CSV table of C-alpha atoms (C1' of nucleotides) in Angstrom, one decimal:
chain,number,residue,atom,x,y,z
A,1,MET,CA,0.0,0.0,0.0
A,2,SER,CA,1.4,3.3,-1.0
A,3,ALA,CA,0.9,6.4,1.2
A,4,PRO,CA,-1.4,8.4,-1.0
A,5,ASN,CA,-3.6,5.4,-1.3
A,6,GLU,CA,-3.9,5.1,2.4
A,7,ARG,CA,-4.7,8.8,2.9
A,8,ILE,CA,-7.4,8.5,0.3
A,9,TRP,CA,-9.0,5.6,2.2
A,10,LEU,CA,-8.9,7.6,5.4
A,11,ILE,CA,-10.5,10.6,3.9
A,12,ILE,CA,-13.3,8.7,2.3
A,13,ALA,CA,-13.9,6.8,5.4
A,14,ALA,CA,-14.4,10.2,7.2
A,15,ILE,CA,-17.2,11.4,5.0
A,16,PRO,CA,-20.3,11.7,7.3
A,17,TYR,CA,-23.4,9.8,6.7
A,18,GLY,CA,-25.8,11.6,4.4
A,19,HIS,CA,-23.1,13.7,2.7
A,20,VAL,CA,-21.2,13.5,-0.5
A,21,THR,CA,-17.9,14.8,-1.8
A,22,THR,CA,-16.1,15.0,-5.1
A,23,TYR,CA,-13.1,13.1,-6.3
A,24,GLY,CA,-11.2,16.3,-6.7
A,25,GLN,CA,-12.0,17.2,-3.1
A,26,VAL,CA,-10.8,13.9,-1.8
A,27,ALA,CA,-7.6,14.2,-3.8
A,28,ALA,CA,-7.0,17.7,-2.5
A,29,LEU,CA,-7.4,16.7,1.1
A,30,ALA,CA,-5.0,13.8,0.5
A,31,GLY,CA,-2.4,16.4,-0.6
A,32,LEU,CA,-2.7,15.6,-4.3
A,33,PRO,CA,-4.6,18.6,-5.7
A,34,ASN,CA,-4.7,17.2,-9.2
A,35,ALA,CA,-5.1,13.5,-8.6
A,36,ALA,CA,-8.8,13.1,-9.0
A,37,ARG,CA,-8.2,10.3,-11.5
A,38,THR,CA,-6.0,8.5,-9.0
A,39,VAL,CA,-8.9,8.6,-6.5
A,40,GLY,CA,-11.2,7.0,-9.1
A,41,ARG,CA,-8.7,4.5,-10.0
A,42,ILE,CA,-8.2,3.5,-6.4
A,43,LEU,CA,-11.9,3.2,-5.8
A,44,SER,CA,-12.2,1.0,-8.9
A,45,ASN,CA,-9.6,-1.3,-7.3
A,46,LEU,CA,-11.5,-1.6,-4.0
A,47,PRO,CA,-12.6,-5.1,-2.9
A,48,THR,CA,-16.3,-5.9,-3.2
A,49,GLY,CA,-16.9,-6.0,0.5
A,50,THR,CA,-15.0,-2.9,1.4
A,51,LYS,CA,-16.2,-0.8,4.3
A,52,LEU,CA,-15.4,2.5,2.5
A,53,PRO,CA,-18.4,4.6,1.7
A,54,TRP,CA,-17.2,5.0,-1.9
A,55,HIS,CA,-20.8,5.8,-3.0
A,56,ARG,CA,-20.4,9.2,-1.2
A,57,VAL,CA,-17.9,10.2,-3.8
A,58,VAL,CA,-19.1,11.8,-7.0
A,59,ASN,CA,-17.5,13.9,-9.7
A,60,ALA,CA,-17.1,17.7,-9.7
A,61,ARG,CA,-20.6,18.2,-11.1
A,62,GLY,CA,-22.2,16.3,-8.3
A,63,GLU,CA,-23.1,13.5,-10.6
A,64,ILE,CA,-22.4,9.8,-10.5
A,65,SER,CA,-19.6,8.9,-12.9
A,66,LEU,CA,-20.4,5.3,-13.2
A,67,THR,CA,-22.7,3.7,-15.7
A,68,GLY,CA,-25.3,0.9,-15.8
A,69,ALA,CA,-25.6,-1.4,-12.8
A,70,GLN,CA,-22.8,0.3,-10.9
A,71,ALA,CA,-24.5,3.7,-11.1
A,72,THR,CA,-27.7,2.2,-10.0
A,73,ARG,CA,-26.1,0.7,-7.0
A,74,GLN,CA,-24.5,3.9,-6.0
A,75,LYS,CA,-27.7,5.9,-6.4
A,76,LYS,CA,-29.6,3.4,-4.3
A,77,LEU,CA,-27.1,3.6,-1.5
A,78,LEU,CA,-27.2,7.4,-1.5
A,79,VAL,CA,-30.9,7.5,-1.5
A,80,GLN,CA,-30.9,5.0,1.4
A,81,GLU,CA,-28.8,7.5,3.3
A,82,GLY,CA,-31.3,10.3,2.8
A,83,VAL,CA,-29.4,12.0,0.0
A,84,THR,CA,-31.5,13.5,-2.7
A,85,VAL,CA,-30.5,12.1,-6.1
A,86,THR,CA,-32.2,13.3,-9.2
A,87,ARG,CA,-31.4,11.2,-12.3
A,88,LYS,CA,-27.7,11.4,-11.8
A,89,HIS,CA,-27.0,14.5,-9.8
A,90,VAL,CA,-27.0,15.0,-6.1
A,91,SER,CA,-28.7,18.0,-4.5
A,92,LEU,CA,-26.3,20.7,-3.4
A,93,ALA,CA,-27.5,20.5,0.2
A,94,GLU,CA,-25.5,17.5,1.0
A,95,PHE,CA,-22.6,18.6,-1.1
A,96,GLY,CA,-19.2,19.5,0.3
A,97,TRP,CA,-18.0,18.5,3.6
A,98,GLN,CA,-15.6,20.3,5.9
A,99,PRO,CA,-14.0,18.2,8.7
B,1,DA,C1',12.2,0.7,-17.0
B,2,DA,C1',8.6,2.6,-20.0
B,3,DG,C1',4.1,3.0,-21.5
B,4,DC,C1',-0.8,2.4,-21.0
B,5,DT,C1',-5.0,3.1,-18.4
B,6,DG,C1',-8.6,5.2,-15.7
B,7,DA,C1',-15.3,5.7,-11.1
B,8,DC,C1',-11.6,13.1,-13.0
B,9,DG,C1',-11.3,18.2,-14.1
B,10,DT,C1',-11.1,22.1,-16.9
B,11,DA,C1',-10.8,24.4,-21.3
B,12,DT,C1',-12.0,24.3,-26.1
B,13,DT,C1',-14.5,23.4,-30.4
C,1,DA,C1',-25.4,20.7,-25.1
C,2,DA,C1',-22.1,17.2,-26.4
C,3,DA,C1',-17.7,15.7,-27.9
C,4,DT,C1',-12.7,16.3,-27.9
C,5,DA,C1',-8.2,17.4,-26.1
C,6,DC,C1',-4.8,17.8,-22.5
C,7,DG,C1',-3.0,17.6,-17.8
C,8,DC,C1',-2.5,14.9,-13.6
C,9,DC,C1',-1.0,10.8,-10.5
C,10,DA,C1',-0.7,6.0,-9.0
C,11,DG,C1',-1.0,1.2,-10.2
C,12,DC,C1',-0.4,-2.6,-13.8
C,13,DT,C1',1.6,-5.0,-17.6
DNA sequence: AAGCTGACGTATT
DNA sequence: AAATACGCCAGCT
C-alpha cells in the first residue's frame, strides 16, 4: 500500500453519513490537488466487500460517474442515506463537507 | 524501466 | 449541449 492510497482511504472513510464529496476534493485533502483520476482508479480497485463509503464520492458536477448497474447501486445507496439524487445528480444541500 | 489506463477536471471546439 | 483534447497521479503490464 502506498501512502497516497492510504490517505485517500482515510479521507473517504471520514465522509459523514448523508453527505457526499467529489473526487477532486478527496484528492486535494489527500495532498494531491490534481489527482482526481487517481482517486477514481483506487476506488475501482476496492474489494467488493469494502467498508469504505465509496458511494459518497461523486464527480465535480455532483453526478455519478459510473454507468449501468454500478451507477444504479451507488444511487440506491445514497438514497438510502437520505441523500436526494435526481437522475444522476446529487442535491447541493449535502454537497461538500468540511472536517 | 517505459508505456498504457482510468469511477476526474477544466478548457476548447 | 455534447464531444474532444490535455493535464494529472498512482498502479499494472
